[in-house]
Coordinates of N, CA, C and O in Angstrom, one line a residue:
R1 N 112.0 140.8 99.2 CA 110.9 140.3 100.0 C 109.4 140.9 99.3 O 108.4 139.9 99.6
R2 N 109.3 142.0 98.9 CA 108.1 142.3 98.3 C 107.5 141.5 97.2 O 106.1 141.2 97.1
I3 N 108.5 141.4 96.4 CA 108.3 140.7 95.1 C 107.7 139.0 95.5 O 107.0 138.7 94.9
E4 N 108.6 138.6 96.5 CA 108.3 137.3 96.8 C 106.9 137.5 97.6 O 106.0 136.3 97.2
R5 N 106.5 138.2 98.2 CA 105.1 138.3 98.9 C 104.0 138.5 97.7 O 103.1 137.9 98.0
L6 N 104.3 139.3 96.8 CA 103.3 139.4 95.7 C 103.4 138.1 95.2 O 102.2 137.5 94.9
R7 N 104.3 137.6 94.8 CA 103.7 136.1 94.0 C 103.2 135.0 94.9 O 102.4 134.2 94.5
T8 N 103.6 135.0 96.2 CA 102.7 134.4 97.0 C 101.2 134.9 97.1 O 100.3 133.7 97.1
E9 N 100.8 136.0 96.9 CA 99.9 136.5 97.2 C 98.9 135.9 95.9 O 97.9 135.5 95.8
M10 N 99.7 136.4 94.7 CA 99.1 136.0 93.4 C 98.5 134.3 93.4 O 97.6 133.9 93.2
L11 N 99.7 133.6 94.0 CA 99.5 131.8 93.9 C 98.6 131.7 94.7 O 97.7 130.8 94.2
N12 N 98.2 132.4 95.8 CA 97.1 131.9 96.9 C 95.7 132.5 96.1 O 94.5 131.7 96.3
R13 N 95.7 133.5 95.4 CA 94.5 134.0 94.8 C 94.3 132.8 93.4 O 93.0 132.6 93.6
D14 N 95.1 132.5 92.9 CA 95.0 131.4 91.9 C 94.4 130.0 92.7 O 93.5 129.4 92.0
L15 N 95.1 129.5 93.9 CA 94.6 128.4 94.3 C 93.1 128.6 94.8 O 92.2 127.9 94.6
Q16 N 92.7 129.9 95.5 CA 91.4 130.1 95.4 C 90.3 130.1 94.6 O 89.5 129.6 94.4
K17 N 90.7 130.6 93.2 CA 90.0 130.6 92.3 C 89.7 129.2 91.6 O 88.7 128.7 91.3
A18 N 90.9 128.0 91.8 CA 90.8 126.9 91.1 C 89.9 126.2 92.2 O 88.9 125.2 91.6
R19 N 89.9 126.5 93.4 CA 88.8 125.8 94.4 C 87.3 126.0 94.1 O 86.7 125.2 94.3
R20 N 87.1 127.5 93.7 CA 85.8 128.0 93.4 C 85.6 127.1 92.3 O 84.4 126.4 92.2
I21 N 86.4 127.0 91.3 CA 85.9 126.2 89.8 C 85.7 124.8 90.3 O 84.7 124.4 89.7
Q22 N 86.4 124.1 91.2 CA 86.2 122.8 91.6 C 85.0 122.4 92.4 O 84.4 121.5 92.0
L23 N 84.8 123.3 93.4 CA 83.2 123.5 93.9 C 82.1 123.4 92.7 O 81.0 122.8 92.9
N24 N 82.3 124.3 91.7 CA 81.1 124.3 90.7 C 81.3 122.7 90.0 O 80.0 122.9 89.4
W25 N 82.2 122.2 90.0 CA 82.2 121.0 89.6 C 81.1 119.7 90.2 O 80.8 119.0 89.4
L26 N 80.9 120.1 91.6 CA 80.4 119.3 92.4 C 78.8 119.8 92.5 O 78.4 121.0 92.5
P27 N 77.7 118.8 92.6 CA 76.6 119.0 92.8 C 76.3 119.8 94.0 O 77.1 119.9 95.0
A28 N 75.1 120.3 94.6 CA 74.4 120.9 95.6 C 74.8 119.9 96.4 O 74.8 118.6 96.6
P29 N 75.2 120.3 97.9 CA 75.5 119.3 98.9 C 74.4 118.3 99.3 O 74.8 117.4 99.7
Y30 N 73.2 118.7 99.0 CA 72.1 118.2 99.4 C 71.2 117.7 98.2 O 70.8 118.2 97.1
F31 N 70.4 116.6 98.3 CA 69.6 116.1 97.2 C 68.3 115.4 98.0 O 68.7 114.3 99.0
R32 N 67.3 115.4 97.4 CA 65.8 115.0 98.2 C 65.3 114.8 97.1 O 64.6 115.6 96.1
G33 N 64.8 113.3 96.8 CA 64.0 113.0 95.8 C 62.8 112.4 96.5 O 62.7 112.4 97.7
D34 N 61.8 111.7 95.7 CA 60.7 110.9 96.3 C 61.0 110.0 97.3 O 60.3 109.9 98.5
H35 N 62.0 109.1 96.9 CA 62.4 107.9 97.9 C 63.9 108.0 98.2 O 64.5 107.0 98.5
L36 N 64.4 109.0 97.9 CA 65.7 109.2 97.8 C 66.4 110.8 98.6 O 66.1 111.5 98.1
S37 N 67.7 110.2 99.4 CA 68.1 111.5 100.0 C 69.7 111.5 99.9 O 70.1 110.0 100.3
I38 N 70.3 112.4 99.5 CA 71.8 112.2 99.5 C 72.3 113.7 99.6 O 71.8 114.6 99.6
A39 N 73.4 113.3 100.9 CA 74.0 114.6 101.3 C 75.7 114.0 101.2 O 76.0 113.1 101.2
A40 N 76.4 115.1 100.7 CA 77.7 115.0 100.6 C 78.5 116.2 100.8 O 77.9 117.3 100.8
E41 N 79.8 116.0 101.3 CA 80.7 117.2 101.5 C 82.0 116.9 100.9 O 82.6 115.8 101.1
N42 N 82.5 118.1 100.3 CA 84.0 117.9 100.0 C 84.8 118.7 100.8 O 84.9 120.3 100.8
R43 N 86.2 118.2 101.5 CA 86.9 119.0 102.3 C 88.3 118.5 102.0 O 88.6 117.4 102.5
P44 N 88.8 119.3 101.1 CA 90.3 119.0 100.7 C 91.2 119.0 101.9 O 91.1 119.9 102.5
A45 N 92.2 118.2 101.8 CA 93.4 118.6 102.8 C 94.3 119.9 102.5 O 94.5 120.4 103.3
A46 N 94.3 120.2 101.3 CA 94.7 121.2 100.7 C 93.8 122.1 100.4 O 92.5 121.9 100.2
H47 N 94.3 123.2 99.5 CA 93.2 124.0 98.7 C 92.3 123.1 97.9 O 90.9 123.6 97.7
I48 N 92.8 122.5 97.1 CA 92.3 121.6 96.2 C 92.8 120.3 96.0 O 93.6 119.9 96.6
S49 N 91.9 119.6 95.5 CA 92.2 117.9 95.8 C 91.4 117.0 94.7 O 90.8 117.7 93.8
G50 N 91.5 115.9 94.4 CA 91.1 114.9 93.8 C 89.7 114.3 93.9 O 89.4 113.2 93.1
D51 N 89.4 114.5 95.1 CA 88.1 113.6 95.7 C 86.9 114.3 94.4 O 86.9 115.8 94.6
F52 N 86.1 113.4 94.5 CA 84.7 114.4 93.7 C 83.9 113.2 94.1 O 83.5 112.0 94.5
Y53 N 82.6 113.8 93.9 CA 81.1 113.2 94.0 C 80.5 113.7 93.1 O 80.5 115.1 92.4
N54 N 79.3 113.0 92.5 CA 78.3 113.6 91.8 C 77.1 112.8 91.6 O 77.0 111.8 92.1
W55 N 75.9 113.6 91.3 CA 74.7 112.7 90.9 C 73.8 113.2 90.0 O 73.9 114.6 90.0
F56 N 73.4 112.8 89.3 CA 72.2 113.3 88.3 C 71.4 112.2 87.7 O 71.3 111.0 87.7
D57 N 70.3 112.7 87.2 CA 69.3 111.9 86.8 C 69.6 111.4 85.2 O 70.1 112.1 84.5
L58 N 69.6 110.3 85.0 CA 69.6 109.6 83.7 C 68.6 109.4 83.0 O 67.4 109.3 83.1
P59 N 68.6 110.3 81.8 CA 67.7 110.2 80.9 C 67.1 109.1 80.4 O 67.8 108.1 80.2
A60 N 65.9 109.2 79.9 CA 65.1 107.9 79.4 C 65.9 107.4 78.2 O 66.2 108.4 77.3
G61 N 65.9 106.2 78.0 CA 66.6 105.4 76.8 C 65.7 105.0 75.9 O 64.4 105.3 76.2
E62 N 66.0 104.8 74.7 CA 65.3 104.3 73.6 C 64.2 103.0 74.1 O 63.3 103.0 73.9
E63 N 65.3 102.0 74.8 CA 64.5 100.8 75.5 C 64.3 101.0 76.6 O 63.9 99.9 77.5
D64 N 64.6 102.1 77.3 CA 64.6 101.8 78.8 C 63.8 103.6 79.1 O 64.6 104.5 79.0
S65 N 62.5 103.6 80.1 CA 62.0 104.7 80.4 C 61.9 105.0 81.7 O 61.0 105.8 82.5
T66 N 62.4 104.1 82.5 CA 62.6 104.1 83.7 C 63.4 105.3 84.7 O 64.2 105.5 84.0
R67 N 63.0 105.7 85.7 CA 63.5 106.7 86.4 C 64.8 106.3 87.1 O 64.5 105.5 87.9
K68 N 65.7 107.0 86.8 CA 67.1 106.5 87.1 C 67.9 107.7 87.6 O 68.1 108.5 87.3
T69 N 68.5 107.4 88.9 CA 69.7 108.3 89.3 C 71.0 107.6 89.4 O 70.9 106.7 90.1
V70 N 71.9 108.5 88.7 CA 73.4 108.1 88.9 C 74.0 108.8 90.0 O 74.0 110.0 90.0
V71 N 74.9 108.0 90.7 CA 75.6 108.6 92.1 C 77.1 108.1 91.5 O 77.2 107.0 91.3
V72 N 78.0 109.2 91.5 CA 79.4 108.8 91.1 C 80.5 109.3 92.5 O 80.1 110.2 92.9
I73 N 81.1 108.4 93.0 CA 82.3 108.8 93.9 C 83.5 108.5 93.5 O 83.4 107.4 93.2
G74 N 84.5 109.3 93.7 CA 85.7 109.1 93.2 C 86.7 109.6 94.1 O 86.5 110.7 94.6
D75 N 88.0 109.4 93.4 CA 89.4 109.9 94.1 C 90.6 109.9 93.4 O 90.5 108.7 92.9
V76 N 91.1 111.0 93.0 CA 92.2 110.8 92.1 C 93.4 110.9 92.9 O 93.4 111.3 94.2
S77 N 94.6 110.0 92.6 CA 95.9 109.8 93.2 C 96.4 111.2 93.4 O 96.2 111.9 92.4
G78 N 97.0 111.6 94.5 CA 98.0 112.8 94.6 C 97.0 113.9 94.9 O 95.8 113.7 95.3
H79 N 97.5 115.1 94.9 CA 96.9 116.2 95.5 C 97.3 117.4 94.6 O 97.8 117.3 93.8
G80 N 96.7 118.5 94.6 CA 97.1 119.8 94.2 C 96.1 119.9 92.5 O 95.1 119.4 92.2
M81 N 97.0 120.9 91.7 CA 96.3 121.2 90.4 C 96.3 119.7 89.7 O 95.2 119.6 89.1
P82 N 97.3 118.9 89.7 CA 97.3 117.7 88.7 C 95.9 116.7 89.0 O 95.2 116.5 88.1
A83 N 95.8 116.5 90.5 CA 94.7 116.0 90.9 C 93.1 116.4 90.5 O 92.2 115.5 90.0
A84 N 93.2 117.6 90.6 CA 92.0 118.7 90.5 C 91.8 118.6 88.8 O 90.5 118.3 88.4
F85 N 92.7 118.6 88.1 CA 92.5 118.3 86.5 C 91.8 117.1 85.9 O 91.1 117.1 85.3
L86 N 92.5 116.2 86.6 CA 92.1 114.7 86.4 C 91.0 114.3 86.8 O 89.9 113.6 86.4
M87 N 90.4 115.0 87.9 CA 89.2 114.7 88.6 C 88.2 115.5 87.6 O 87.1 114.8 87.3
A88 N 88.2 116.8 87.0 CA 87.4 117.4 86.3 C 87.4 116.7 85.0 O 86.3 116.4 84.5
T89 N 88.2 116.1 84.4 CA 88.3 115.3 83.4 C 87.5 114.2 83.3 O 86.8 113.6 82.5
T90 N 87.6 113.3 84.4 CA 86.9 112.0 84.6 C 85.5 112.4 84.9 O 84.9 111.4 84.8
Q91 N 85.2 113.4 85.6 CA 83.6 113.5 85.7 C 83.0 114.0 84.6 O 81.9 113.4 84.2
L92 N 83.7 114.4 83.6 CA 83.3 114.9 82.2 C 83.3 113.5 81.6 O 82.1 113.7 80.6
M93 N 84.0 112.7 81.5 CA 84.0 111.8 80.6 C 82.6 110.8 81.4 O 82.0 110.1 80.5
V94 N 82.6 110.7 82.7 CA 81.4 109.6 83.2 C 80.0 110.5 82.7 O 79.2 110.1 82.0
R95 N 79.8 112.0 82.9 CA 78.8 112.5 82.5 C 78.4 112.6 81.2 O 77.2 112.3 80.5
N96 N 79.5 112.5 80.2 CA 79.3 112.1 78.7 C 79.3 110.7 78.2 O 78.3 110.2 77.3
T97 N 79.9 109.6 78.8 CA 79.6 108.2 78.8 C 78.4 107.8 79.3 O 77.5 106.7 78.5
M98 N 77.7 108.0 80.6 CA 77.0 107.4 81.3 C 75.4 107.1 80.3 O 74.9 106.2 80.2
P99 N 75.0 108.4 79.8 CA 73.9 108.2 79.1 C 73.7 107.2 77.9 O 72.6 106.8 77.9
G100 N 74.7 107.4 77.3 CA 74.6 106.2 76.2 C 74.9 104.7 76.7 O 74.2 103.9 75.8
L101 N 75.7 104.4 77.7 CA 76.1 103.1 77.8 C 75.0 102.4 79.1 O 74.7 101.5 78.9
R102 N 74.5 103.6 79.9 CA 73.6 103.3 80.7 C 73.8 102.1 82.1 O 73.0 101.5 82.5
D103 N 74.9 101.6 81.8 CA 75.4 100.5 82.7 C 76.7 100.9 83.5 O 77.8 101.4 82.9
P104 N 76.6 100.8 84.7 CA 78.0 101.2 85.7 C 79.4 100.5 85.2 O 80.5 101.4 85.0
G105 N 79.4 99.2 84.9 CA 80.6 98.6 84.5 C 81.1 99.1 82.9 O 82.3 99.1 82.9
L106 N 80.3 99.1 82.1 CA 80.4 99.6 80.8 C 81.1 100.7 80.8 O 82.0 101.2 80.3
C107 N 80.4 101.6 81.9 CA 81.0 103.3 81.8 C 82.3 103.2 82.2 O 83.0 103.9 81.9
L108 N 82.4 102.6 83.5 CA 83.9 102.3 84.0 C 84.9 101.9 83.2 O 86.1 102.4 82.8
A109 N 84.6 100.8 82.3 CA 85.4 100.6 81.2 C 85.6 101.3 80.2 O 87.2 101.5 79.6
E110 N 85.0 102.2 79.7 CA 85.0 103.3 78.7 C 85.9 104.6 79.4 O 86.9 105.1 78.6
V111 N 85.7 104.7 80.5 CA 86.3 106.0 80.9 C 87.8 105.4 81.3 O 88.7 105.9 80.8
N112 N 88.0 104.3 82.0 CA 89.3 103.6 82.0 C 90.1 103.6 80.3 O 91.2 104.2 80.4
R113 N 89.6 103.2 79.7 CA 90.3 103.5 78.1 C 90.7 104.6 77.9 O 91.6 104.7 77.6
Q114 N 89.9 105.8 78.0 CA 90.0 106.7 77.7 C 91.2 107.5 78.6 O 92.1 108.1 78.1
L115 N 91.2 107.3 80.0 CA 92.3 107.5 80.8 C 93.5 106.9 80.5 O 94.5 107.6 80.6
C116 N 93.6 105.6 80.2 CA 94.7 105.0 79.6 C 95.4 105.8 78.2 O 96.7 105.6 78.3
S117 N 94.5 105.9 77.5 CA 95.1 106.8 76.7 C 95.7 108.0 76.4 O 96.3 108.6 75.7
L118 N 95.7 108.7 77.7 CA 96.3 110.0 78.0 C 97.4 109.6 79.0 O 97.2 108.7 79.8
V119 N 98.2 110.6 79.2 CA 99.2 110.5 80.2 C 99.3 111.0 81.2 O 99.0 112.6 81.4
Y120 N 99.5 110.6 82.5 CA 99.1 111.3 83.8 C 100.2 110.8 84.8 O 99.7 111.2 86.0
N121 N 101.4 110.6 84.3 CA 102.1 110.5 84.9 C 102.2 109.4 86.4 O 102.4 110.1 87.5
G122 N 101.5 108.3 86.0 CA 101.4 107.6 87.3 C 100.0 107.6 88.2 O 99.9 106.8 89.0
Q123 N 99.4 108.8 87.8 CA 98.1 109.0 88.6 C 97.1 107.9 87.9 O 97.1 107.3 86.8
F124 N 96.3 107.6 89.2 CA 95.2 106.8 88.9 C 94.1 107.3 89.8 O 93.9 108.5 90.5
V125 N 92.6 106.6 88.9 CA 91.5 107.1 89.8 C 90.9 106.0 90.2 O 90.8 104.8 89.6
T126 N 90.1 105.9 91.8 CA 89.1 105.0 91.9 C 88.0 105.4 91.7 O 87.7 106.9 92.0
M127 N 87.0 104.7 91.6 CA 85.7 105.1 91.2 C 84.6 104.3 91.6 O 84.7 103.1 91.1
L128 N 83.4 104.7 92.2 CA 82.4 104.0 92.3 C 80.9 104.6 91.4 O 81.0 105.7 91.4
I129 N 80.3 103.7 90.5 CA 79.3 104.4 89.9 C 77.9 103.5 90.3 O 78.2 102.3 90.1
L130 N 77.1 104.1 90.8 CA 75.5 103.6 91.6 C 74.7 104.3 90.6 O 74.4 105.2 90.5
V131 N 73.7 103.0 90.1 CA 72.7 103.5 89.3 C 71.4 103.1 90.3 O 71.0 101.9 90.3
I132 N 70.6 103.9 90.3 CA 69.2 103.6 91.3 C 68.0 103.7 90.1 O 68.1 104.7 89.7
D133 N 67.5 102.3 90.1 CA 66.4 102.4 89.4 C 65.2 102.8 90.4 O 64.6 101.7 91.1
H134 N 64.6 103.9 90.3 CA 63.5 104.0 91.2 C 62.3 103.3 90.9 O 61.4 103.0 91.8
D135 N 61.9 103.0 89.6 CA 60.6 102.3 89.6 C 60.6 100.4 89.5 O 59.7 100.2 90.0
N136 N 61.8 100.3 89.5 CA 62.1 98.8 89.8 C 62.8 98.4 91.1 O 62.9 97.3 91.4
A137 N 63.0 99.5 91.8 CA 63.6 99.4 93.3 C 64.7 98.3 93.1 O 65.1 97.4 94.2
T138 N 65.8 98.9 92.3 CA 67.0 98.1 92.2 C 67.9 99.1 92.1 O 67.9 100.3 91.6
I139 N 69.4 98.5 92.5 CA 70.8 99.3 92.3 C 71.4 98.4 91.3 O 71.6 97.1 91.4
H140 N 72.2 99.3 90.4 CA 73.1 98.7 89.7 C 74.6 99.4 90.0 O 74.6 100.5 89.7
V141 N 75.4 98.5 90.3 CA 77.0 99.4 90.9 C 78.1 98.6 90.6 O 78.0 97.2 90.3
A142 N 79.1 99.4 90.2 CA 80.5 98.8 89.9 C 81.3 99.9 90.6 O 81.3 100.8 90.7
S143 N 82.6 98.8 90.7 CA 83.7 99.9 91.4 C 85.0 99.4 90.6 O 85.5 98.4 90.3
A144 N 85.6 100.8 90.8 CA 87.2 100.6 90.2 C 87.9 101.0 91.5 O 88.3 101.9 91.6
G145 N 88.4 99.7 92.6 CA 89.1 100.3 93.2 C 88.6 101.0 94.9 O 89.2 101.4 95.3
H146 N 87.2 101.3 94.5 CA 86.7 102.2 95.4 C 85.7 101.1 96.4 O 85.5 100.1 96.3
H147 N 85.7 101.5 97.8 CA 85.1 100.8 98.8 C 83.7 100.5 98.4 O 82.7 101.4 98.1
P148 N 83.0 99.6 98.8 CA 81.7 99.3 98.5 C 81.0 100.4 99.3 O 81.2 100.7 100.5
P149 N 79.6 101.1 98.7 CA 78.7 101.5 99.5 C 78.1 101.1 100.6 O 77.9 99.6 100.6
L150 N 77.5 101.8 101.4 CA 76.5 101.2 102.6 C 75.3 101.7 102.1 O 74.7 102.8 102.0
L151 N 74.2 100.4 102.4 CA 73.1 100.9 102.4 C 72.3 100.5 103.5 O 72.6 99.5 104.2
K152 N 71.4 101.5 104.0 CA 70.6 101.4 105.0 C 69.1 101.0 104.7 O 68.2 101.2 104.1
R153 N 68.6 99.7 105.2 CA 67.5 99.0 105.1 C 66.8 98.5 106.4 O 67.5 98.2 107.2
N154 N 65.6 99.1 106.5 CA 65.1 98.5 107.7 C 65.6 98.9 109.4 O 65.7 98.1 110.0
G155 N 66.2 100.0 108.9 CA 67.2 100.7 110.1 C 68.3 99.9 110.3 O 69.0 100.3 111.3
V156 N 69.0 98.9 109.4 CA 70.1 98.3 109.7 C 71.1 98.7 108.3 O 70.7 99.1 107.3
I157 N 72.3 99.1 108.6 CA 73.1 99.5 107.5 C 74.2 98.5 107.3 O 74.7 97.9 108.4
E158 N 74.5 98.4 106.0 CA 75.0 97.4 105.7 C 76.1 97.6 104.3 O 75.4 98.3 103.6
S159 N 77.1 96.7 104.1 CA 77.8 97.2 103.2 C 77.5 96.2 102.0 O 77.2 95.0 102.4
L160 N 77.3 97.0 100.8 CA 77.1 96.1 99.6 C 78.0 95.0 99.4 O 79.2 95.1 99.3
P161 N 77.3 93.6 99.1 CA 78.6 92.5 98.7 C 79.1 92.6 97.4 O 78.7 92.1 96.6
I162 N 79.9 93.7 97.2 CA 80.4 93.9 95.6 C 82.2 93.9 96.1 O 82.5 94.4 97.0
D163 N 83.0 93.4 95.2 CA 84.4 93.3 95.1 C 85.0 94.3 94.2 O 84.5 94.5 92.9
P164 N 85.8 95.4 94.9 CA 86.0 96.4 93.7 C 87.2 95.9 92.9 O 87.9 94.8 93.4
Q165 N 87.3 96.3 91.9 CA 88.1 96.0 90.7 C 89.1 96.9 90.6 O 89.3 97.8 91.6
L166 N 90.1 96.7 89.9 CA 91.0 97.5 89.2 C 90.8 99.1 89.5 O 90.0 99.3 88.6
V167 N 92.0 99.7 89.8 CA 91.9 101.4 89.7 C 91.7 101.6 88.2 O 92.0 100.8 87.3
L168 N 91.0 102.8 88.0 CA 91.2 103.4 86.5 C 92.5 104.3 85.8 O 93.2 104.6 87.0
G169 N 92.7 104.0 84.9 CA 94.0 104.6 84.1 C 95.2 103.7 84.4 O 96.3 104.2 84.1
V170 N 95.3 102.5 84.8 CA 96.5 101.6 84.7 C 96.3 100.6 83.5 O 97.3 100.4 83.0
D171 N 95.3 99.6 83.5 CA 95.4 98.8 82.3 C 93.9 98.7 81.4 O 92.6 98.6 82.1
E172 N 94.0 99.3 80.2 CA 92.9 99.5 79.5 C 92.1 98.4 79.1 O 91.1 98.4 78.7
S173 N 92.9 97.2 79.2 CA 92.0 95.8 78.9 C 90.8 95.4 80.0 O 90.2 94.4 80.0
V174 N 90.9 96.2 81.4 CA 90.2 95.6 82.4 C 88.7 96.0 82.4 O 88.3 96.7 81.7
E175 N 87.9 94.9 82.4 CA 86.3 94.6 82.7 C 85.8 95.1 83.6 O 86.3 94.4 84.6
F176 N 84.8 95.8 83.9 CA 84.5 95.9 85.3 C 83.0 95.4 85.2 O 82.0 95.7 84.5
Q177 N 82.5 94.5 86.3 CA 81.7 93.9 86.6 C 80.3 94.7 87.4 O 80.6 95.6 88.4
T178 N 79.4 95.0 86.7 CA 78.0 95.6 87.5 C 77.2 94.6 88.1 O 77.2 93.4 87.7
H179 N 77.0 94.5 89.4 CA 76.2 93.9 90.1 C 74.9 94.5 90.4 O 74.8 96.0 90.7
R180 N 73.8 93.8 90.4 CA 72.7 94.2 90.4 C 71.9 93.7 91.6 O 71.8 92.5 91.7
M181 N 71.0 94.5 92.4 CA 70.6 94.0 93.7 C 69.1 94.9 93.8 O 69.2 96.0 93.4
R182 N 68.2 94.0 94.4 CA 67.2 95.0 95.0 C 67.4 95.5 96.4 O 68.4 95.5 97.1
T183 N 66.8 96.7 96.3 CA 66.8 97.8 97.5 C 65.8 97.2 98.6 O 65.7 97.9 99.6
M184 N 64.8 96.8 98.4 CA 63.7 96.3 99.2 C 63.9 95.2 99.7 O 64.2 94.2 99.2

């Protein structure tokens, strides 16, 4: 019993450490910019999960110097360590891919291609990437199996008119459409 209790305690400590690492992958729960406020919370059903979100400013490109913020929301199928590892891998892919491509649909296609080249035993990822162009009051959004985001305009909350496409990690030939729309 003592050995089993020690094993259980060690496992619980490892899960708590894994949860702290996972939380470090997520941004602060609140973001407030000039014309943008974001709030998020991650509450897994178990100690760790595959749910994730992120936001970051997109650095100015050679041909595009407008101020942009990228918002990413995703979910990895399954639970526990495998989902958490795939979540971390997917987040890293997006952070490394988005600054060069600067387009949500192209980023999803590249992340999908990379995920399809890895073996994940049937796991897949749903993800939505939204780029907010502050200077031009537009958003660019693409979805891989994720629900459309909600937008509040003039006190009215509406679902953005986009169709989610196939999830990531299933078919490397899928192309993802970027929808562009004004926010004002």
